[in-house]
Coordinates of C-alpha atoms in Angstrom, one line a residue:
M1 CA -11.1 -33.8 9.1
S2 CA -7.8 -35.5 8.4
K3 CA -6.9 -38.4 10.7
Q4 CA -3.3 -38.5 9.5
L5 CA -0.3 -36.2 10.1
S6 CA 2.5 -35.2 7.9
V7 CA 5.8 -33.3 8.6
S8 CA 4.3 -30.3 6.8
H9 CA 1.4 -30.2 9.2
L10 CA 3.8 -30.2 12.2
L11 CA 6.1 -27.7 10.6
S12 CA 3.2 -25.3 10.3
H13 CA 2.2 -25.8 13.9
S14 CA 3.2 -22.7 16.0
A15 CA 4.3 -24.9 18.9
N16 CA 6.1 -27.9 17.4
G17 CA 9.0 -28.2 19.7
G18 CA 11.6 -26.7 17.3
L19 CA 11.1 -29.4 14.6
N20 CA 13.3 -29.7 11.6
I21 CA 13.3 -32.3 8.8
L22 CA 16.7 -34.0 8.1
V23 CA 15.8 -36.5 5.4
G24 CA 12.6 -37.8 3.9
D25 CA 9.4 -36.5 2.2
E26 CA 7.6 -33.9 4.3
N27 CA 4.3 -35.0 2.9
T28 CA 4.7 -38.6 4.3
L29 CA 1.6 -39.4 6.3
W30 CA 1.3 -41.4 9.5
P31 CA -1.9 -42.3 11.5
D32 CA -0.5 -42.4 15.0
V33 CA 2.3 -41.2 17.3
V34 CA 4.3 -43.1 20.0
V35 CA 6.4 -41.3 22.5
E36 CA 9.0 -43.0 24.7
F37 CA 12.2 -42.1 26.7
S38 CA 14.0 -45.2 25.5
E39 CA 14.2 -47.1 22.2
S40 CA 13.6 -50.4 23.9
R41 CA 10.2 -49.3 25.1
F42 CA 8.7 -48.9 21.7
P43 CA 6.2 -51.6 20.5
N44 CA 7.5 -54.2 18.1
H45 CA 4.7 -53.8 15.6
V46 CA 3.1 -50.5 14.4
E47 CA 1.4 -49.4 11.2
G48 CA 3.5 -46.5 9.8
A49 CA 3.5 -44.4 13.0
L50 CA 5.7 -41.5 14.0
A51 CA 8.2 -42.4 16.8
I52 CA 9.2 -39.6 19.2
L53 CA 12.3 -40.6 21.2
T54 CA 13.0 -38.1 24.1
A55 CA 16.6 -39.4 24.6
P56 CA 19.4 -38.2 22.3
P57 CA 20.9 -40.6 19.7
P58 CA 23.9 -42.8 20.4
R59 CA 27.3 -41.4 19.4
D60 CA 28.8 -44.2 17.3
A61 CA 27.8 -44.5 13.7
W62 CA 27.2 -48.2 13.8
Q63 CA 24.8 -47.7 16.8
Q64 CA 23.0 -45.0 14.9
D65 CA 22.6 -47.2 11.9
A66 CA 21.3 -50.0 14.1
L67 CA 18.7 -47.6 15.7
I68 CA 17.5 -46.6 12.3
R69 CA 17.1 -50.2 11.2
R70 CA 15.3 -51.3 14.3
M71 CA 12.8 -48.5 14.2
R72 CA 12.0 -49.2 10.6
D73 CA 11.7 -52.9 11.3
R74 CA 9.1 -52.1 14.0
G75 CA 7.0 -50.5 11.3
F76 CA 7.7 -46.8 12.1
R77 CA 7.6 -44.4 9.2
A78 CA 9.3 -41.5 10.9
L79 CA 11.6 -40.9 13.8
A80 CA 12.0 -37.6 15.7
M81 CA 14.5 -37.1 18.5
P82 CA 16.7 -34.4 20.0
G83 CA 20.2 -34.1 18.6
A84 CA 19.3 -36.0 15.4
G85 CA 21.3 -33.5 13.6
S86 CA 24.4 -35.4 14.8
F87 CA 23.5 -38.4 12.6
G88 CA 26.3 -39.0 10.1
K89 CA 25.9 -38.8 6.4
G90 CA 25.9 -42.6 6.0
T91 CA 23.1 -43.0 8.6
Q92 CA 21.0 -40.4 6.8
V93 CA 21.5 -42.1 3.5
L94 CA 20.4 -45.4 5.2
A95 CA 17.3 -43.7 6.5
V96 CA 16.4 -42.6 2.9
R97 CA 17.0 -46.1 1.6
L98 CA 14.8 -47.6 4.2
G99 CA 12.0 -45.0 3.7
L100 CA 12.3 -43.6 7.2
V101 CA 11.7 -39.8 7.7
L102 CA 14.3 -38.5 10.1
L103 CA 13.5 -35.5 12.2
S104 CA 15.3 -33.4 14.7
V105 CA 13.3 -31.8 17.6
E106 CA 14.6 -29.6 20.4
R107 CA 11.6 -30.2 22.8
P108 CA 10.2 -33.7 22.2
M109 CA 7.3 -33.4 24.6
E110 CA 6.1 -30.2 23.0
L111 CA 6.1 -32.0 19.7
A112 CA 4.2 -34.8 21.2
R113 CA 1.5 -32.4 22.4
A114 CA 1.3 -30.8 19.0
C115 CA 0.7 -34.3 17.5
W116 CA -2.0 -35.1 20.0
Q117 CA -3.7 -31.8 19.3
L118 CA -3.8 -32.4 15.5
L119 CA -4.8 -36.1 15.8
Q120 CA -7.1 -36.2 18.8
G121 CA -7.2 -33.0 20.9
R122 CA -8.7 -30.7 18.3
D123 CA -10.6 -28.7 21.0
S124 CA -7.3 -28.2 22.8
L125 CA -5.7 -26.7 19.7
T126 CA -8.6 -24.3 19.3
L127 CA -8.5 -23.4 23.0
D128 CA -4.8 -22.7 22.8
F129 CA -5.5 -20.2 20.0
V130 CA -8.3 -18.6 22.1
R131 CA -6.0 -18.3 25.1
K132 CA -3.2 -16.6 23.1
I133 CA -5.7 -14.3 21.4
S134 CA -7.1 -13.2 24.8
H135 CA -3.6 -12.4 26.0
S136 CA -2.9 -10.4 22.8
F137 CA -5.9 -8.2 23.5
E138 CA -4.5 -7.3 26.9
Y139 CA -1.7 -5.5 25.1
R140 CA -2.3 -1.8 24.7
A141 CA -1.9 -1.4 20.9
D142 CA -1.3 2.0 19.4
R143 CA -2.9 1.1 16.1
L144 CA -4.6 -1.8 14.3
S145 CA -1.3 -2.6 12.6
D146 CA 0.3 -2.9 16.1
L147 CA -2.5 -5.2 17.3
L148 CA -2.2 -7.5 14.2
R149 CA 1.6 -7.7 14.8
V150 CA 1.0 -8.9 18.4
L151 CA -1.7 -11.4 17.4
A152 CA 0.4 -12.9 14.6
S153 CA 3.4 -13.2 17.0
N154 CA 1.4 -14.9 19.7
I155 CA -0.6 -17.4 17.5
G156 CA 2.4 -18.1 15.2
Y157 CA 0.6 -17.5 11.9
G158 CA 0.3 -14.7 9.4
I159 CA -2.7 -12.4 9.8
A160 CA -4.1 -10.1 7.1
L161 CA -7.0 -7.7 6.8
V162 CA -8.0 -8.1 3.1
A163 CA -10.5 -6.6 0.6
S164 CA -11.4 -8.0 -2.8
D165 CA -8.8 -5.6 -4.4
G166 CA -5.9 -6.5 -2.2
V167 CA -4.3 -6.6 1.3
V168 CA -5.2 -3.7 3.6
L169 CA -2.9 -4.6 6.5
Q170 CA -0.9 -7.7 7.3
A171 CA 1.5 -9.0 9.9
G172 CA 3.6 -12.1 10.5
G173 CA 4.2 -12.7 6.8
E174 CA 3.0 -11.8 3.4
L175 CA -0.2 -13.2 2.1
P176 CA 0.4 -14.5 -1.5
V177 CA -1.6 -12.9 -4.2
E178 CA -2.5 -16.3 -5.5
L179 CA -3.9 -17.3 -2.1
L180 CA -5.9 -14.1 -1.7
N181 CA -7.5 -14.7 -5.1
E182 CA -8.8 -18.0 -3.9
I183 CA -10.5 -16.6 -0.7
S184 CA -14.2 -16.4 -1.1
F185 CA -15.8 -13.1 0.1
G186 CA -19.3 -14.5 0.3
P187 CA -19.6 -16.8 3.2
W188 CA -19.1 -15.9 6.9
V189 CA -16.3 -18.3 7.3
D190 CA -14.1 -19.7 4.5
T191 CA -11.1 -22.0 4.4
V192 CA -8.9 -22.6 1.4
S193 CA -5.9 -24.7 0.6
T194 CA -3.7 -24.1 -2.4
A195 CA -0.2 -24.8 -3.7
H196 CA 0.7 -21.3 -2.5
G197 CA -0.5 -21.7 1.1
D198 CA -3.6 -22.2 3.3
A199 CA -5.9 -19.7 4.9
A200 CA -9.0 -19.5 7.2
S201 CA -10.9 -16.2 6.9
V202 CA -14.0 -14.6 8.4
R203 CA -16.1 -11.6 7.3
V204 CA -15.3 -8.5 9.3
D205 CA -18.5 -7.0 10.7
S206 CA -17.6 -3.4 10.6
P207 CA -20.1 -0.5 10.3
S208 CA -17.5 1.8 8.8
R209 CA -15.9 -0.4 6.1
A210 CA -17.7 -3.1 4.2
G211 CA -16.2 -5.9 2.2
L212 CA -13.3 -6.7 4.5
R213 CA -12.2 -10.2 5.7
L214 CA -9.8 -11.2 8.4
A215 CA -7.5 -14.0 7.2
V216 CA -5.1 -16.3 9.1
F217 CA -2.7 -18.0 6.8
G218 CA 0.3 -20.4 6.7
N219 CA 1.7 -23.3 4.7
G220 CA 1.1 -27.0 4.9
L221 CA -1.9 -26.7 7.3
S222 CA -4.0 -29.7 8.0
D223 CA -7.8 -29.7 8.1
T224 CA -7.6 -29.7 11.9
Q225 CA -5.4 -26.6 11.9
L226 CA -7.6 -24.8 9.3
N227 CA -10.7 -25.4 11.3
A228 CA -9.1 -24.3 14.5
L229 CA -7.8 -21.2 12.9
S230 CA -11.2 -20.4 11.4
V231 CA -12.6 -20.4 15.0
A232 CA -9.6 -18.2 16.0
A233 CA -10.4 -15.8 13.2
E234 CA -14.0 -15.5 14.5
V235 CA -12.8 -14.9 18.0
M236 CA -10.4 -12.2 16.8
M237 CA -12.8 -10.4 14.5
P238 CA -14.9 -8.4 16.9
G239 CA -11.8 -6.9 18.5
I240 CA -10.3 -6.2 15.1
A241 CA -13.5 -4.5 14.0
A242 CA -13.6 -2.4 17.1
R243 CA -9.9 -1.4 16.7
L244 CA -10.6 -0.5 13.1
L245 CA -13.4 1.8 14.1
I246 CA -11.3 3.4 16.8
D247 CA -8.5 4.1 14.4
E248 CA -10.9 5.5 11.8
V249 CA -12.5 7.9 14.3
A250 CA -9.0 9.0 15.3
D251 CA -8.0 9.3 11.6
V252 CA -11.1 11.4 10.9
N253 CA -10.3 13.7 13.8
D254 CA -6.7 14.0 12.7
A255 CA -7.6 14.6 9.1
T256 CA -10.1 17.4 10.2
A257 CA -7.4 19.0 12.3
A258 CA -4.9 18.8 9.5
S259 CA -7.4 20.2 7.0
G260 CA -8.1 23.2 9.3
L261 CA -4.4 23.8 9.7
L262 CA -3.7 23.9 6.0
R263 CA -6.7 26.2 5.5
D264 CA -5.4 28.6 8.2
F265 CA -1.9 28.6 6.5
L266 CA -3.3 29.5 3.1
E267 CA -5.8 32.1 4.3
Q268 CA -3.4 33.9 6.7
Y269 CA -0.4 34.0 4.2
P270 CA 1.7 36.1 4.1
V271 CA 1.1 36.9 7.7
A272 CA 3.6 34.9 9.9
D273 CA 1.6 34.0 12.9
A274 CA 3.7 32.5 15.7
E275 CA 0.9 30.3 17.0
L276 CA 0.2 28.9 13.5
E277 CA 3.9 28.3 12.9
Q278 CA 4.0 26.3 16.2
R279 CA 1.0 24.2 15.2
M280 CA 2.7 23.4 11.9
Q281 CA 5.9 22.5 13.6
D282 CA 4.0 20.2 16.0
R283 CA 2.5 18.4 13.1
G284 CA 5.9 18.0 11.4
W285 CA 5.2 20.5 8.7
R286 CA 8.5 22.2 8.3
T287 CA 8.4 25.2 5.9
G288 CA 12.2 25.4 5.4
G289 CA 13.8 23.6 2.5
Y290 CA 12.3 23.0 -0.9
H291 CA 8.7 21.9 -1.7
V292 CA 6.8 20.3 -4.6
A293 CA 3.1 20.3 -4.0
F294 CA 0.5 18.0 -5.6
R295 CA -3.3 18.1 -5.6
V296 CA -5.5 15.1 -6.3
T297 CA -9.2 15.9 -6.8
G298 CA -12.3 13.9 -7.7
R299 CA -13.7 14.2 -11.2
S300 CA -16.9 12.7 -9.7
H301 CA -18.1 12.1 -6.2
L302 CA -15.7 10.2 -4.0
D303 CA -14.9 9.4 -0.4
T304 CA -12.0 11.8 0.5
F305 CA -11.0 9.7 3.5
Q306 CA -10.6 6.7 1.2
L307 CA -8.6 8.8 -1.1
L308 CA -6.4 10.0 1.7
R309 CA -5.8 6.4 3.0
M310 CA -4.8 5.2 -0.5
M311 CA -2.5 8.2 -1.0
K312 CA -0.8 7.7 2.3
Q313 CA -0.1 4.0 1.3
E314 CA 1.4 5.2 -1.9
L315 CA 3.4 8.0 -0.3
A316 CA 4.8 5.6 2.3
E317 CA 6.9 4.1 -0.5
I318 CA 8.5 7.5 -1.3
K319 CA 11.5 8.1 0.9
T320 CA 11.2 11.9 0.7
D321 CA 9.4 13.7 3.5
S322 CA 5.8 13.9 2.4
H323 CA 2.4 15.2 3.7
A324 CA -1.1 14.8 2.5
V325 CA -4.2 16.7 3.8
I326 CA -7.9 16.5 2.9
S327 CA -8.9 19.8 1.3
G328 CA -12.3 20.4 -0.3
R329 CA -13.2 17.6 -2.8
G330 CA -9.7 16.2 -2.8
V331 CA -6.3 15.9 -1.1
T332 CA -3.5 18.4 -1.2
G333 CA 0.0 17.3 -0.3
W334 CA 3.7 18.1 -0.8
L335 CA 7.1 16.6 -0.9
R336 CA 9.9 18.4 1.1
F337 CA 13.6 18.4 0.3
Q338 CA 16.2 19.5 2.8
G339 CA 18.2 21.1 0.0
P340 CA 17.6 21.8 -3.7
P341 CA 17.2 18.4 -5.4
V342 CA 19.2 17.7 -8.5
P343 CA 17.0 17.6 -11.6
Q344 CA 17.3 13.8 -11.9
D345 CA 16.0 13.3 -8.3
L346 CA 13.2 15.8 -8.8
E347 CA 12.1 14.0 -12.0
A348 CA 12.2 10.7 -10.2
Q349 CA 9.9 12.0 -7.5
V350 CA 7.5 13.5 -10.1
T351 CA 7.5 10.1 -11.9
R352 CA 6.6 8.4 -8.6
L353 CA 3.7 10.9 -8.1
R354 CA 2.6 10.0 -11.7
R355 CA 2.6 6.3 -10.7
M356 CA 0.6 7.1 -7.6
H357 CA -2.0 8.9 -9.8
H358 CA -2.1 5.9 -12.1
N359 CA -2.7 3.5 -9.2
L360 CA -5.4 5.8 -7.7
R361 CA -7.2 5.9 -11.0
I362 CA -7.6 2.1 -11.0
A363 CA -10.2 2.5 -8.1
L364 CA -11.1 6.3 -8.2
N365 CA -12.0 8.8 -10.9
V366 CA -9.4 11.5 -10.0
A367 CA -7.3 14.2 -11.6
T368 CA -3.8 15.2 -10.4
G369 CA -1.9 18.4 -10.6
I370 CA 1.8 19.0 -9.7
G371 CA 3.1 22.4 -8.6
T372 CA 6.5 24.0 -9.1
L373 CA 9.6 23.5 -7.0
D374 CA 9.9 26.4 -4.6
S375 CA 11.7 27.1 -1.4
G376 CA 10.7 28.3 2.1
R377 CA 7.4 29.3 3.5
A378 CA 6.5 31.4 0.4
G379 CA 7.6 28.6 -1.8
L380 CA 5.2 26.1 -0.1
Y381 CA 2.3 28.6 -0.6
T382 CA 3.2 29.1 -4.2
S383 CA 3.6 25.4 -5.0
I384 CA 0.3 24.5 -3.4
N385 CA -1.5 27.2 -5.4
G386 CA 0.3 26.0 -8.6
A387 CA -0.8 22.4 -7.8
N388 CA -4.4 23.6 -7.4
D389 CA -4.3 25.3 -10.8
A390 CA -2.7 22.2 -12.4
A391 CA -5.4 20.0 -10.9
R392 CA -8.2 22.2 -12.3
I393 CA -6.6 22.0 -15.7
A394 CA -6.2 18.2 -15.4
M395 CA -9.9 17.8 -14.8
N396 CA -10.5 18.2 -18.5
R397 CA -7.2 16.8 -19.9
S398 CA -8.1 13.3 -21.0
A399 CA -5.2 13.3 -23.5
A400 CA -2.8 13.9 -20.6
G401 CA -4.3 11.1 -18.6
W402 CA -5.8 13.7 -16.2
F403 CA -2.3 14.4 -14.9
V404 CA -0.9 17.9 -15.3
R405 CA 2.4 19.3 -14.2
I406 CA 2.3 23.1 -14.0
D407 CA 5.9 23.4 -15.1
A408 CA 5.0 21.8 -18.4
L409 CA 2.0 24.1 -19.1
G410 CA 3.8 27.4 -19.4
L411 CA 1.2 30.1 -19.6
E412 CA -1.8 27.9 -20.3
Q413 CA -2.6 28.4 -16.6
L414 CA -4.1 31.7 -17.7
L415 CA -7.2 29.7 -18.4
L416 CA -7.7 28.9 -14.8
S417 CA -6.2 32.1 -13.3
W418 CA -8.8 34.3 -15.0
T419 CA -10.8 34.6 -11.8
E420 CA -7.7 35.7 -9.8
N421 CA -6.9 39.1 -11.5
D422 CA -3.8 39.8 -9.3
R423 CA -2.2 36.7 -10.6
F424 CA -3.7 36.8 -14.1
V425 CA -2.6 40.3 -15.3
P426 CA 1.2 39.8 -14.7
A427 CA 0.9 36.4 -16.5
A428 CA -0.9 38.0 -19.4
K429 CA 1.7 40.7 -19.8
S430 CA 4.4 38.0 -19.7
L431 CA 2.6 36.0 -22.4
L432 CA 2.1 38.9 -24.8
A433 CA 5.4 40.7 -24.1
P434 CA 7.0 39.4 -27.4
L435 CA 4.3 41.3 -29.4
Q436 CA 5.3 44.6 -27.9
R437 CA 8.6 44.7 -29.8
D438 CA 6.7 45.6 -33.0
G439 CA 4.6 48.3 -31.3
A440 CA 0.9 47.9 -30.8
K441 CA 0.0 46.6 -34.3
L442 CA 0.5 42.9 -33.6
L443 CA -1.4 43.1 -30.3
T444 CA -4.2 45.0 -31.9
T445 CA -4.4 42.6 -34.8
I446 CA -4.5 39.4 -32.8
S447 CA -7.0 40.9 -30.4
S448 CA -9.3 41.9 -33.3
Y449 CA -8.7 38.5 -35.0
L450 CA -9.9 36.7 -31.8
D451 CA -12.8 39.1 -31.3
H452 CA -13.9 38.2 -34.8
E453 CA -13.9 34.4 -34.2
S454 CA -10.5 33.9 -35.9
S455 CA -11.8 35.1 -39.3
I456 CA -9.1 36.7 -41.5
S457 CA -11.7 38.4 -43.7
A458 CA -13.7 39.9 -40.9
T459 CA -10.6 41.1 -39.2
A460 CA -9.3 42.7 -42.4
E461 CA -12.6 44.5 -42.9
A462 CA -12.8 45.8 -39.3
M463 CA -9.2 47.1 -39.4
D464 CA -9.4 48.3 -43.0
L465 CA -6.4 46.2 -44.0
H466 CA -5.7 43.8 -46.8
R467 CA -6.4 40.1 -45.8
N468 CA -2.9 39.2 -46.7
T469 CA -1.5 41.7 -44.3
V470 CA -3.8 40.3 -41.5
A471 CA -2.7 36.7 -42.3
A472 CA 1.0 37.7 -42.3
R473 CA 0.6 39.4 -38.9
I474 CA -1.3 36.4 -37.4
H475 CA 1.5 34.1 -38.7
R476 CA 4.1 36.5 -37.1
V477 CA 2.1 36.4 -33.7
Q478 CA 2.2 32.6 -33.7
D479 CA 6.0 32.6 -34.4
L480 CA 6.7 35.2 -31.6
L481 CA 4.5 33.5 -29.0
G482 CA 5.4 29.9 -30.0
L483 CA 1.8 29.0 -29.9
D484 CA -0.6 27.1 -32.1
L485 CA -3.7 29.3 -32.5
T486 CA -5.6 26.4 -34.1
D487 CA -5.9 24.9 -30.6
P488 CA -9.2 26.1 -28.9
E489 CA -7.7 26.3 -25.4
T490 CA -4.7 28.3 -26.7
R491 CA -6.9 30.7 -28.5
L492 CA -8.9 31.2 -25.4
A493 CA -5.8 31.8 -23.3
V494 CA -4.5 34.5 -25.7
H495 CA -7.9 36.1 -26.1
L496 CA -8.3 36.4 -22.3
A497 CA -4.8 37.9 -22.1
C498 CA -5.6 40.5 -24.7
R499 CA -8.8 41.4 -23.0
A500 CA -6.9 41.8 -19.7
L501 CA -4.3 44.2 -21.1
Q502 CA -7.0 46.3 -22.8
E503 CA -9.0 46.9 -19.6

C-alpha cells in the first residue's frame, strides 16, 4: 500500500471536504498531514507534509505572500485552507515559484479525516463504504439500475455491471472502454490502474447469468482506496446478484405475458375483443397510428431472453415508440408513428433497424425481416405478418446479410406464402397479370417451360411449336414481368404462381 498521498488521491475521495486545487501539480506526494487552527501552531520543521489550516487566509496581499513563504520555509509541500480562492494572482504565482501546492477546501476537518483514512485509518475507510452500502440496500429499488444509481450516489464512485463484451448497466459515471479492457475476468477480485482510470472489481456469483463482474471505478485512486473499494464491491455483490435474479424472474414473467398477448391478438384477428383491446392498452400497445413491424429470429439455437434484452437496449436509442415481444424462436416487434411518417423519416428508422440487426449479429446468429408501413389495427396485423414472411426469406439470404425488407422483395414473398393459399393466390394473380394481356398463350408457354425444367427444346416439342417461337415467348414473359428467369428462386416463384392459377 502507498504510504504517501497526492491531490489526485484526495480529489477522488468521496468525502474530501469540497477540495479544489488552485495551483501546483496534483501528483505531488506528501507523507504526512498536519492540521491546525492557527498558522503559528504549525511545527517549524517538517518533511514535505500537507498543512491543513482551518482558519481563512488574511485579506491583505502582503500577508498572504508572507503566509505562503512561512509555510514553505517550514518544509510543507502543500497548503489547504478555506477561502484560499481569495488569494491574489501574485500570491498564486509566488506559490508556484516556491513549489507549494495551494488548495481550497470548504470543510477542513472532513479533509483531515479523509487524509487520516488514506494514510492510517484504512479500516475506517472500508467501514465507511460498508456503512453507506448498508444504507443503500435499505432503499426500495424498483430495478437493478435504480439500485446501482443509489449505491453510486452514496459511495461517491461509479459502479458498473460488466461482461467481457461490454457494459451491461452502469451508474455514477461512464466506465471507459480502455479501462474495461484492462479488467481481468479470471480472479475473484481484481484491481487495475490505468491512464484512463482505476477500478476494483469482483466476480458476480449469479446462477442466472455467468461471466459478469461488478466494478467500482474512479480516477486517481490510491492503493488504499482501491483495496477499500474491492472490499466494498465484495459486500455489494450478493445484493446485486439477488436483485439481478429478481429482475430476471420479473422479466421472464413479463415476457411470457407479452408473448401470450401478442399470440391472442394474431389468433383472434379480425375479431375485436374488448377485453383483449384493454389488455393491449394496459401494456401500452396502441393500435392507432402507423406501424412498421420487424421480426428477428435465430438461424441456429439461441436464448430468446438474451435476444430480447439486447434488442431492447438497441431500441432504447430509437426515439419512436417501439415494442418487442418474444414469439417462437425469435422476437417480434414494431415501431409506431402517431401520423404517417415522411419517407425520409421512415427510411431513417429502417436504417436504424438495420444497424440493430448488424449489432445483434456480432453476438448472435440471427436473421431480420421488416414489414410494410400500415395503419390501424389491421395495419399492425398486416405488418407483423409481412415481417414474419421477410424474416423467413432472410434466413437463406446471405447475400443480403440475412436482412430483408418486404417492401424491397415485391412478389418474391410467394416463395414463403405457398402454404397460406388465401394469401398466395391473390399474389399469384397479381404477379402473372401482365401475361393475360396477350391471352393465354404466354401463361401456357411459361408454365410448360417451367414444367420442362426450363428447356426450350422440350417445351417446343410438348407444345408442338418451333423452338424460336418458344424462345421469343419466354423473352417476352421476362420483359412483361420484369424478372430474371435465370435466378432459381425467381423461377420457383413463377412456377408456383402458374401452378396456383391452373388449379
